[in-house]
mmCIF file of C-alpha atoms in Angstrom:
data_model
loop_
_atom_site.group_PDB
_atom_site.id
_atom_site.type_symbol
_atom_site.label_atom_id
_atom_site.label_comp_id
_atom_site.label_asym_id
_atom_site.label_seq_id
_atom_site.Cartn_x
_atom_site.Cartn_y
_atom_site.Cartn_z
ATOM 1 C CA UNK A 277 -18.272 -0.518 -16.689
ATOM 2 C CA UNK A 278 -19.540 2.621 -18.457
ATOM 3 C CA UNK A 279 -16.981 5.001 -16.936
ATOM 4 C CA UNK A 280 -13.260 4.751 -17.641
ATOM 5 C CA UNK A 281 -11.784 2.903 -14.661
ATOM 6 C CA UNK A 282 -8.318 3.346 -13.253
ATOM 7 C CA UNK A 283 -5.963 0.649 -14.535
ATOM 8 C CA UNK A 284 -3.313 0.462 -11.823
ATOM 9 C CA UNK A 285 -0.109 -1.530 -11.553
ATOM 10 C CA UNK A 286 1.196 -1.740 -7.981
ATOM 11 C CA UNK A 287 4.934 -2.265 -7.624
ATOM 12 C CA UNK A 288 6.418 -3.329 -4.302
ATOM 13 C CA UNK A 289 9.531 -1.181 -4.502
ATOM 14 C CA UNK A 290 9.803 -1.087 -0.725
ATOM 15 C CA UNK A 291 10.931 -4.612 0.027
ATOM 16 C CA UNK A 292 12.982 -4.778 -3.177
ATOM 17 C CA UNK A 293 14.957 -1.940 -4.701
ATOM 18 C CA UNK A 294 13.989 -1.279 -8.331
ATOM 19 C CA UNK A 295 16.441 0.919 -10.218
ATOM 20 C CA UNK A 296 15.232 3.877 -12.258
ATOM 21 C CA UNK A 297 15.956 1.853 -15.401
ATOM 22 C CA UNK A 298 13.838 -1.075 -14.190
ATOM 23 C CA UNK A 299 10.951 1.198 -13.273
ATOM 24 C CA UNK A 300 11.146 2.814 -16.719
ATOM 25 C CA UNK A 301 11.002 -0.659 -18.278
ATOM 26 C CA UNK A 302 7.833 -1.355 -16.291
ATOM 27 C CA UNK A 303 6.342 2.011 -17.272
ATOM 28 C CA UNK A 304 6.965 1.214 -20.942
ATOM 29 C CA UNK A 305 5.058 -2.059 -20.516
ATOM 30 C CA UNK A 306 2.245 -0.215 -18.759
ATOM 31 C CA UNK A 307 1.964 2.379 -21.521
ATOM 32 C CA UNK A 308 1.735 -0.325 -24.191
ATOM 33 C CA UNK A 309 -1.147 -1.944 -22.251
ATOM 34 C CA UNK A 310 -2.822 1.447 -21.691
ATOM 35 C CA UNK A 311 -2.525 1.312 -17.923
ATOM 36 C CA UNK A 312 -3.213 4.621 -16.236
ATOM 37 C CA UNK A 313 -1.422 4.570 -12.858
ATOM 38 C CA UNK A 314 1.766 3.184 -11.331
ATOM 39 C CA UNK A 315 1.327 2.684 -7.608
ATOM 40 C CA UNK A 316 4.824 2.892 -6.167
ATOM 41 C CA UNK A 317 5.071 1.154 -2.793
ATOM 42 C CA UNK A 318 8.097 2.681 -1.072
ATOM 43 C CA UNK A 319 8.229 1.392 2.503
ATOM 44 C CA UNK A 320 7.742 -1.816 4.453
ATOM 45 C CA UNK A 321 9.446 -3.922 7.100
ATOM 46 C CA UNK A 322 12.038 -5.160 4.611
ATOM 47 C CA UNK A 323 12.998 -1.771 3.215
ATOM 48 C CA UNK A 324 12.479 1.980 3.054
ATOM 49 C CA UNK A 325 13.449 3.029 -0.458
ATOM 50 C CA UNK A 326 12.864 6.741 -0.929
ATOM 51 C CA UNK A 327 14.891 9.341 0.908
ATOM 52 C CA UNK A 328 14.017 13.017 0.922
ATOM 53 C CA UNK A 329 16.812 15.584 0.948
ATOM 54 C CA UNK A 330 15.775 16.386 4.515
ATOM 55 C CA UNK A 331 14.915 13.276 6.524
ATOM 56 C CA UNK A 332 14.308 15.102 9.792
ATOM 57 C CA UNK A 333 10.864 14.727 11.356
ATOM 58 C CA UNK A 334 9.951 17.189 14.092
ATOM 59 C CA UNK A 335 7.041 16.961 16.510
ATOM 60 C CA UNK A 336 6.294 18.536 19.892
ATOM 61 C CA UNK A 337 8.042 15.504 21.379
ATOM 62 C CA UNK A 338 11.349 16.140 19.597
ATOM 63 C CA UNK A 339 13.247 15.719 16.320
ATOM 64 C CA UNK A 340 14.036 12.420 14.650
ATOM 65 C CA UNK A 341 16.517 11.721 11.856
ATOM 66 C CA UNK A 342 15.115 9.030 9.552
ATOM 67 C CA UNK A 343 18.258 8.738 7.438
ATOM 68 C CA UNK A 344 19.390 5.479 9.149
ATOM 69 C CA UNK A 345 16.009 3.944 8.244
ATOM 70 C CA UNK A 346 16.734 4.072 4.516
ATOM 71 C CA UNK A 347 17.768 1.000 2.556
ATOM 72 C CA UNK A 348 17.229 -2.587 3.672
ATOM 73 C CA UNK A 349 15.053 -3.482 6.633
ATOM 74 C CA UNK A 350 14.924 -6.859 8.338
ATOM 75 C CA UNK A 351 14.006 -10.467 7.563
ATOM 76 C CA UNK A 352 10.779 -11.797 9.031
ATOM 77 C CA UNK A 353 9.200 -15.222 8.568
ATOM 78 C CA UNK A 354 10.804 -15.837 5.181
ATOM 79 C CA UNK A 355 10.263 -12.284 3.984
ATOM 80 C CA UNK A 356 13.567 -10.528 3.481
ATOM 81 C CA UNK A 357 15.198 -7.548 1.765
ATOM 82 C CA UNK A 358 17.235 -7.831 -1.414
ATOM 83 C CA UNK A 359 20.662 -7.023 0.029
ATOM 84 C CA UNK A 360 21.230 -3.827 -1.953
ATOM 85 C CA UNK A 361 20.701 -1.470 1.008
ATOM 86 C CA UNK A 362 19.744 1.037 -1.710
ATOM 87 C CA UNK A 363 17.134 3.757 -1.981
ATOM 88 C CA UNK A 364 16.023 6.472 -4.369
ATOM 89 C CA UNK A 365 16.912 10.134 -4.016
ATOM 90 C CA UNK A 366 14.654 13.059 -4.850
ATOM 91 C CA UNK A 367 16.504 13.365 -8.169
ATOM 92 C CA UNK A 368 15.734 9.713 -8.948
ATOM 93 C CA UNK A 369 12.073 10.151 -8.065
ATOM 94 C CA UNK A 370 11.747 13.256 -10.217
ATOM 95 C CA UNK A 371 13.172 11.293 -13.148
ATOM 96 C CA UNK A 372 10.609 8.519 -12.565
ATOM 97 C CA UNK A 373 7.722 10.976 -12.269
ATOM 98 C CA UNK A 374 8.791 12.847 -15.394
ATOM 99 C CA UNK A 375 9.130 9.660 -17.426
ATOM 100 C CA UNK A 376 5.729 8.422 -16.282
ATOM 101 C CA UNK A 377 4.089 11.756 -17.099
ATOM 102 C CA UNK A 378 5.543 11.690 -20.619
ATOM 103 C CA UNK A 379 3.800 8.335 -21.108
ATOM 104 C CA UNK A 380 0.496 9.639 -19.720
ATOM 105 C CA UNK A 381 0.809 7.577 -16.528
ATOM 106 C CA UNK A 382 0.173 8.996 -13.063
ATOM 107 C CA UNK A 383 2.194 7.827 -10.066
ATOM 108 C CA UNK A 384 0.480 6.977 -6.777
ATOM 109 C CA UNK A 385 3.020 6.952 -3.923
ATOM 110 C CA UNK A 386 2.531 4.590 -0.972
ATOM 111 C CA UNK A 387 4.092 5.141 2.441
ATOM 112 C CA UNK A 388 2.539 2.443 4.603
ATOM 113 C CA UNK A 389 1.251 3.338 8.074
ATOM 114 C CA UNK A 390 0.511 2.638 10.934
ATOM 115 C CA UNK A 391 1.660 -0.941 10.224
ATOM 116 C CA UNK A 392 4.330 -2.294 7.853
ATOM 117 C CA UNK A 393 6.668 0.339 9.314
ATOM 118 C CA UNK A 394 9.342 -2.062 10.499
ATOM 119 C CA UNK A 395 12.259 -0.536 8.585
ATOM 120 C CA UNK A 396 11.556 2.748 10.388
ATOM 121 C CA UNK A 397 10.705 1.314 13.787
ATOM 122 C CA UNK A 398 13.961 -0.671 13.936
ATOM 123 C CA UNK A 399 15.495 2.697 14.757
ATOM 124 C CA UNK A 400 12.675 3.950 16.999
ATOM 125 C CA UNK A 401 11.663 0.829 18.966
ATOM 126 C CA UNK A 402 10.101 2.905 21.755
ATOM 127 C CA UNK A 403 7.228 3.746 19.383
ATOM 128 C CA UNK A 404 6.235 0.135 18.655
ATOM 129 C CA UNK A 405 2.963 -1.566 19.470
ATOM 130 C CA UNK A 406 3.676 -4.084 22.281
ATOM 131 C CA UNK A 407 5.015 -7.317 20.825
ATOM 132 C CA UNK A 408 5.179 -5.971 17.271
ATOM 133 C CA UNK A 409 8.265 -5.003 15.277
ATOM 134 C CA UNK A 410 6.204 -3.557 12.431
ATOM 135 C CA UNK A 411 3.497 -1.291 13.861
ATOM 136 C CA UNK A 412 3.243 1.800 16.023
ATOM 137 C CA UNK A 413 1.503 1.969 19.383
ATOM 138 C CA UNK A 414 -1.683 3.795 18.393
ATOM 139 C CA UNK A 415 -2.362 4.789 22.014
ATOM 140 C CA UNK A 416 1.010 6.575 22.200
ATOM 141 C CA UNK A 417 0.628 10.230 21.187
ATOM 142 C CA UNK A 418 4.322 10.484 20.346
ATOM 143 C CA UNK A 419 4.130 7.498 17.976
ATOM 144 C CA UNK A 420 1.042 8.884 16.266
ATOM 145 C CA UNK A 421 2.478 12.393 15.836
ATOM 146 C CA UNK A 422 5.764 10.943 14.567
ATOM 147 C CA UNK A 423 3.965 8.895 11.918
ATOM 148 C CA UNK A 424 1.681 11.699 10.803
ATOM 149 C CA UNK A 425 4.666 14.012 10.414
ATOM 150 C CA UNK A 426 6.247 11.434 8.096
ATOM 151 C CA UNK A 427 3.009 11.610 6.125
ATOM 152 C CA UNK A 428 3.183 15.411 5.969
ATOM 153 C CA UNK A 429 6.760 15.340 4.641
ATOM 154 C CA UNK A 430 6.201 12.803 1.887
ATOM 155 C CA UNK A 431 2.819 14.241 0.997
ATOM 156 C CA UNK A 432 4.395 17.681 0.492
ATOM 157 C CA UNK A 433 6.997 16.257 -1.884
ATOM 158 C CA UNK A 434 4.542 14.358 -4.059
ATOM 159 C CA UNK A 435 1.977 17.152 -4.084
ATOM 160 C CA UNK A 436 4.631 19.572 -5.330
ATOM 161 C CA UNK A 437 5.373 17.142 -8.196
ATOM 162 C CA UNK A 438 1.748 16.961 -9.336
ATOM 163 C CA UNK A 439 0.576 13.663 -7.851
ATOM 164 C CA UNK A 440 -3.186 13.458 -7.357
ATOM 165 C CA UNK A 441 -3.412 10.448 -5.020
ATOM 166 C CA UNK A 442 -1.574 9.367 -1.887
ATOM 167 C CA UNK A 443 -1.882 5.801 -0.597
ATOM 168 C CA UNK A 444 -1.648 5.272 3.160
ATOM 169 C CA UNK A 445 -1.344 1.488 3.089
ATOM 170 C CA UNK A 446 -3.093 0.950 6.438
ATOM 171 C CA UNK A 447 -3.239 -2.845 6.055
ATOM 172 C CA UNK A 448 -2.280 -5.758 8.304
ATOM 173 C CA UNK A 449 -1.718 -3.739 11.446
ATOM 174 C CA UNK A 450 0.421 -5.648 13.987
ATOM 175 C CA UNK A 451 0.128 -8.882 12.039
ATOM 176 C CA UNK A 452 3.327 -10.133 13.700
ATOM 177 C CA UNK A 453 1.928 -10.650 17.217
ATOM 178 C CA UNK A 454 0.557 -14.161 16.787
ATOM 179 C CA UNK A 455 -2.865 -13.138 15.502
ATOM 180 C CA UNK A 456 -3.917 -10.634 12.861
ATOM 181 C CA UNK A 457 -3.723 -7.288 14.586
ATOM 182 C CA UNK A 458 -6.995 -5.799 13.362
ATOM 183 C CA UNK A 459 -8.914 -8.704 14.849
ATOM 184 C CA UNK A 460 -7.034 -8.271 18.126
ATOM 185 C CA UNK A 461 -7.650 -4.524 18.444
ATOM 186 C CA UNK A 462 -11.256 -4.899 17.315
ATOM 187 C CA UNK A 463 -11.925 -7.349 20.145
ATOM 188 C CA UNK A 464 -9.928 -5.606 22.884
ATOM 189 C CA UNK A 465 -11.421 -2.159 22.254
ATOM 190 C CA UNK A 466 -8.362 -0.494 20.748
ATOM 191 C CA UNK A 467 -9.830 -0.234 17.233
ATOM 192 C CA UNK A 468 -10.979 3.262 18.200
ATOM 193 C CA UNK A 469 -7.348 4.366 18.109
ATOM 194 C CA UNK A 470 -6.949 3.059 14.565
ATOM 195 C CA UNK A 471 -10.163 4.797 13.490
ATOM 196 C CA UNK A 472 -8.878 8.042 14.976
ATOM 197 C CA UNK A 473 -5.522 7.604 13.243
ATOM 198 C CA UNK A 474 -6.912 6.795 9.803
ATOM 199 C CA UNK A 475 -9.398 9.675 9.971
ATOM 200 C CA UNK A 476 -6.593 12.099 10.821
ATOM 201 C CA UNK A 477 -4.478 10.743 7.970
ATOM 202 C CA UNK A 478 -7.373 11.009 5.522
ATOM 203 C CA UNK A 479 -7.965 14.618 6.541
ATOM 204 C CA UNK A 480 -4.268 15.476 6.118
ATOM 205 C CA UNK A 481 -4.253 14.104 2.575
ATOM 206 C CA UNK A 482 -7.552 15.782 1.660
ATOM 207 C CA UNK A 483 -6.468 19.102 3.168
ATOM 208 C CA UNK A 484 -3.421 18.946 0.878
ATOM 209 C CA UNK A 485 -5.746 18.605 -2.102
ATOM 210 C CA UNK A 486 -4.962 14.952 -2.874
ATOM 211 C CA UNK A 487 -7.189 11.879 -2.801
ATOM 212 C CA UNK A 488 -6.398 9.379 -0.021
ATOM 213 C CA UNK A 489 -6.271 5.645 -0.612
ATOM 214 C CA UNK A 490 -5.809 2.642 1.695
ATOM 215 C CA UNK A 491 -6.155 -1.112 1.661
ATOM 216 C CA UNK A 492 -9.409 -2.478 2.991
ATOM 217 C CA UNK A 493 -8.824 -4.771 5.935
ATOM 218 C CA UNK A 494 -9.021 -2.177 8.722
ATOM 219 C CA UNK A 495 -11.910 -0.203 7.223
ATOM 220 C CA UNK A 496 -15.076 -1.054 9.164
ATOM 221 C CA UNK A 497 -13.627 -4.379 10.261
ATOM 222 C CA UNK A 498 -16.274 -7.070 10.785
ATOM 223 C CA UNK A 499 -18.835 -4.944 8.861
ATOM 224 C CA UNK A 500 -19.035 -2.787 11.993
ATOM 225 C CA UNK A 501 -19.549 0.927 11.437
ATOM 226 C CA UNK A 502 -21.000 1.758 14.855
ATOM 227 C CA UNK A 503 -18.828 0.388 17.682
ATOM 228 C CA UNK A 504 -15.783 2.543 16.971
ATOM 229 C CA UNK A 505 -17.326 5.445 15.090
ATOM 230 C CA UNK A 506 -17.413 6.508 11.438
ATOM 231 C CA UNK A 507 -14.518 6.418 8.976
ATOM 232 C CA UNK A 508 -14.247 9.268 6.484
ATOM 233 C CA UNK A 509 -15.559 7.981 3.159
ATOM 234 C CA UNK A 510 -13.461 10.390 1.115
ATOM 235 C CA UNK A 511 -11.055 7.457 1.242
ATOM 236 C CA UNK A 512 -10.685 5.283 -1.861
ATOM 237 C CA UNK A 513 -10.438 1.688 -0.641
ATOM 238 C CA UNK A 514 -8.185 -0.764 -2.473
ATOM 239 C CA UNK A 515 -9.931 -4.031 -1.757
ATOM 240 C CA UNK A 516 -7.651 -7.055 -1.624
ATOM 241 C CA UNK A 517 -9.321 -9.582 0.691
ATOM 242 C CA UNK A 518 -12.457 -10.341 2.681
ATOM 243 C CA UNK A 519 -10.451 -12.466 5.064
ATOM 244 C CA UNK A 520 -10.745 -16.058 6.277
ATOM 245 C CA UNK A 521 -12.250 -17.974 9.169
ATOM 246 C CA UNK A 522 -10.420 -15.951 11.857
ATOM 247 C CA UNK A 523 -10.100 -12.613 10.037
ATOM 248 C CA UNK A 524 -13.135 -10.553 9.113
ATOM 249 C CA UNK A 525 -12.566 -7.459 6.950
ATOM 250 C CA UNK A 526 -15.734 -5.756 5.753
ATOM 251 C CA UNK A 527 -17.434 -7.008 2.616
ATOM 252 C CA UNK A 528 -16.801 -4.937 -0.524
ATOM 253 C CA UNK A 529 -20.519 -4.394 -1.073
ATOM 254 C CA UNK A 530 -20.845 -3.108 2.512
ATOM 255 C CA UNK A 531 -18.070 -0.563 1.942
ATOM 256 C CA UNK A 532 -19.594 0.510 -1.352
ATOM 257 C CA UNK A 533 -22.942 1.155 0.352
ATOM 258 C CA UNK A 534 -21.108 3.286 2.924
ATOM 259 C CA UNK A 535 -19.951 5.576 0.125
ATOM 260 C CA UNK A 536 -16.322 4.507 -0.330
ATOM 261 C CA UNK A 537 -14.875 4.423 -3.805
ATOM 262 C CA UNK A 538 -13.452 0.952 -4.444
ATOM 263 C CA UNK A 539 -10.488 -0.306 -6.438
ATOM 264 C CA UNK A 540 -10.414 -4.053 -7.002
ATOM 265 C CA UNK A 541 -6.993 -5.308 -5.842
ATOM 266 C CA UNK A 542 -8.087 -8.970 -5.685
ATOM 267 C CA UNK A 543 -5.331 -10.956 -3.999
ATOM 268 C CA UNK A 544 -5.942 -14.126 -6.007
ATOM 269 C CA UNK A 545 -4.506 -12.341 -9.049
ATOM 270 C CA UNK A 546 -1.317 -11.102 -7.401
ATOM 271 C CA UNK A 547 2.006 -11.636 -9.102
ATOM 272 C CA UNK A 548 5.392 -11.360 -7.474
ATOM 273 C CA UNK A 549 8.806 -12.691 -6.582
ATOM 274 C CA UNK A 550 8.896 -16.469 -6.522
ATOM 275 C CA UNK A 551 5.581 -16.895 -8.379
ATOM 276 C CA UNK A 552 5.216 -18.695 -11.701
ATOM 277 C CA UNK A 553 4.929 -15.996 -14.366
ATOM 278 C CA UNK A 554 3.129 -18.113 -16.961
ATOM 279 C CA UNK A 555 0.594 -19.189 -14.356
ATOM 280 C CA UNK A 556 -0.067 -15.536 -13.529
ATOM 281 C CA UNK A 557 -0.520 -14.690 -17.221
ATOM 282 C CA UNK A 558 -3.013 -17.537 -17.661
ATOM 283 C CA UNK A 559 -4.827 -16.610 -14.430
ATOM 284 C CA UNK A 560 -5.561 -13.131 -15.801
ATOM 285 C CA UNK A 561 -7.870 -14.681 -18.402
ATOM 286 C CA UNK A 562 -10.326 -15.268 -15.530
ATOM 287 C CA UNK A 563 -10.172 -11.693 -14.265
ATOM 288 C CA UNK A 564 -13.291 -9.561 -13.985
ATOM 289 C CA UNK A 565 -12.659 -6.207 -12.259
ATOM 290 C CA UNK A 566 -16.283 -6.123 -11.113
ATOM 291 C CA UNK A 567 -15.906 -9.301 -9.048
ATOM 292 C CA UNK A 568 -14.291 -8.642 -5.685
ATOM 293 C CA UNK A 569 -12.967 -11.286 -3.289
ATOM 294 C CA UNK A 570 -15.646 -13.753 -2.212
ATOM 295 C CA UNK A 571 -17.754 -12.723 -5.253
ATOM 296 C CA UNK A 572 -19.101 -9.349 -4.129
ATOM 297 C CA UNK A 573 -20.000 -7.653 -7.403
ATOM 298 C CA UNK A 574 -19.537 -3.907 -7.845
ATOM 299 C CA UNK A 575 -20.678 -2.812 -11.285
ATOM 300 C CA UNK A 576 -18.669 0.418 -11.542
ATOM 301 C CA UNK A 577 -15.625 0.367 -9.272
ATOM 302 C CA UNK A 578 -13.110 3.203 -9.365
ATOM 303 C CA UNK A 579 -10.787 0.801 -11.089
ATOM 304 C CA UNK A 580 -8.659 -2.300 -10.714
ATOM 305 C CA UNK A 581 -5.142 -2.956 -9.522
ATOM 306 C CA UNK A 582 -2.644 -5.666 -10.390
ATOM 307 C CA UNK A 583 -0.243 -6.023 -7.459
ATOM 308 C CA UNK A 584 3.334 -7.238 -7.761
ATOM 309 C CA UNK A 585 4.639 -8.066 -4.269
ATOM 310 C CA UNK A 586 8.251 -8.734 -3.323
ATOM 311 C CA UNK A 587 7.950 -10.646 -0.052
ATOM 312 C CA UNK A 588 10.957 -12.686 -1.193
ATOM 313 C CA UNK A 589 12.883 -9.670 -2.418
ATOM 314 C CA UNK A 590 16.148 -11.612 -2.305
ATOM 315 C CA UNK A 591 14.986 -14.147 -4.930
ATOM 316 C CA UNK A 592 16.849 -12.532 -7.864
ATOM 317 C CA UNK A 593 19.706 -11.177 -5.807
ATOM 318 C CA UNK A 594 20.645 -7.492 -5.708
ATOM 319 C CA UNK A 595 19.885 -6.875 -9.408
ATOM 320 C CA UNK A 596 17.901 -3.638 -9.113
ATOM 321 C CA UNK A 597 14.752 -5.351 -10.336
ATOM 322 C CA UNK A 598 16.067 -6.167 -13.817
ATOM 323 C CA UNK A 599 14.793 -9.750 -13.875
ATOM 324 C CA UNK A 600 11.494 -8.893 -12.211
ATOM 325 C CA UNK A 601 10.850 -6.084 -14.715
ATOM 326 C CA UNK A 602 11.128 -8.595 -17.563
ATOM 327 C CA UNK A 603 8.682 -10.974 -15.887
ATOM 328 C CA UNK A 604 6.319 -8.087 -15.151
ATOM 329 C CA UNK A 605 6.442 -7.173 -18.843
ATOM 330 C CA UNK A 606 4.800 -10.540 -19.553
ATOM 331 C CA UNK A 607 1.969 -10.137 -17.022
ATOM 332 C CA UNK A 608 0.988 -6.512 -17.636
ATOM 333 C CA UNK A 609 -0.367 -7.125 -21.174
ATOM 334 C CA UNK A 610 -2.615 -9.879 -19.801
ATOM 335 C CA UNK A 611 -3.985 -7.486 -17.184
ATOM 336 C CA UNK A 612 -4.553 -4.830 -19.838
ATOM 337 C CA UNK A 613 -6.356 -7.326 -22.064
ATOM 338 C CA UNK A 614 -8.564 -8.417 -19.163
ATOM 339 C CA UNK A 615 -9.477 -4.790 -18.454
ATOM 340 C CA UNK A 616 -10.248 -4.173 -22.139
ATOM 341 C CA UNK A 617 -13.176 -6.603 -21.899
ATOM 342 C CA UNK A 618 -15.114 -4.403 -19.467
#
């Protein structure tokens, strides 16, 4: 890897609330390992953890107050919130951004859409995809405009604070309807609505002068770039999985050939709540950021990402992430050392 790749730590601070102190502890660990970016995941089904001073979203269909969406979301198939019902204020976020900047670390905010929106959609059930608690109905113009206005609001905040990237999530759409949602909408013809949505979101981020990012599984699903039209390759794709025998995200090499920048977010190296920390540290010895899931090799990716997920956010109780931050401090040096080899 001749260029200097991004060295990203992704923190699921949506399902679990991490206090400012815990996030600073993680940033200190990142700085010591010479990581370059903290990706701060702020929303999911189990929680929505960052509140703007003004939580009103206005579209041509009406105005919506998102304040009740903040805090804990709901439990789903063993995935649950941490019980704090807490969220960060703008003042908190400015403190986090300032601390990160002083350490030379950039923050990449993530507001997941159009799926993993359950904490929001609990309060706006009329906008849901049929049968899903977590995802919007992409054929519903009101749902789409509502979601894109949320993007505009959070994008404006983070742009004004100097962030260079904005992550759209865009993974696992409607994965709570019995089958993985991208496979369903690919086969029933509705993938065109996702393609339209993601292209609009990419344009909004680019028009604001930031670089858009998203996870890979909906981007040219099934290696198909023709059936549902092109996807804007200004998007940086964070590649976590090529799927399994009933789920067919595009191959990393295919996406690279289509001009997308790629970040290796290989799911086999995830760490998180309920996982054995020492096992994760030892696993990092096998890590090669050029090897993507299922062995696609990309010689010069945009970078690599170590993801810490909090599906079982309740595991440590409502401790503000104190215990998790200490475990993370053991894994981050191993990730940094693995990146140093390339």
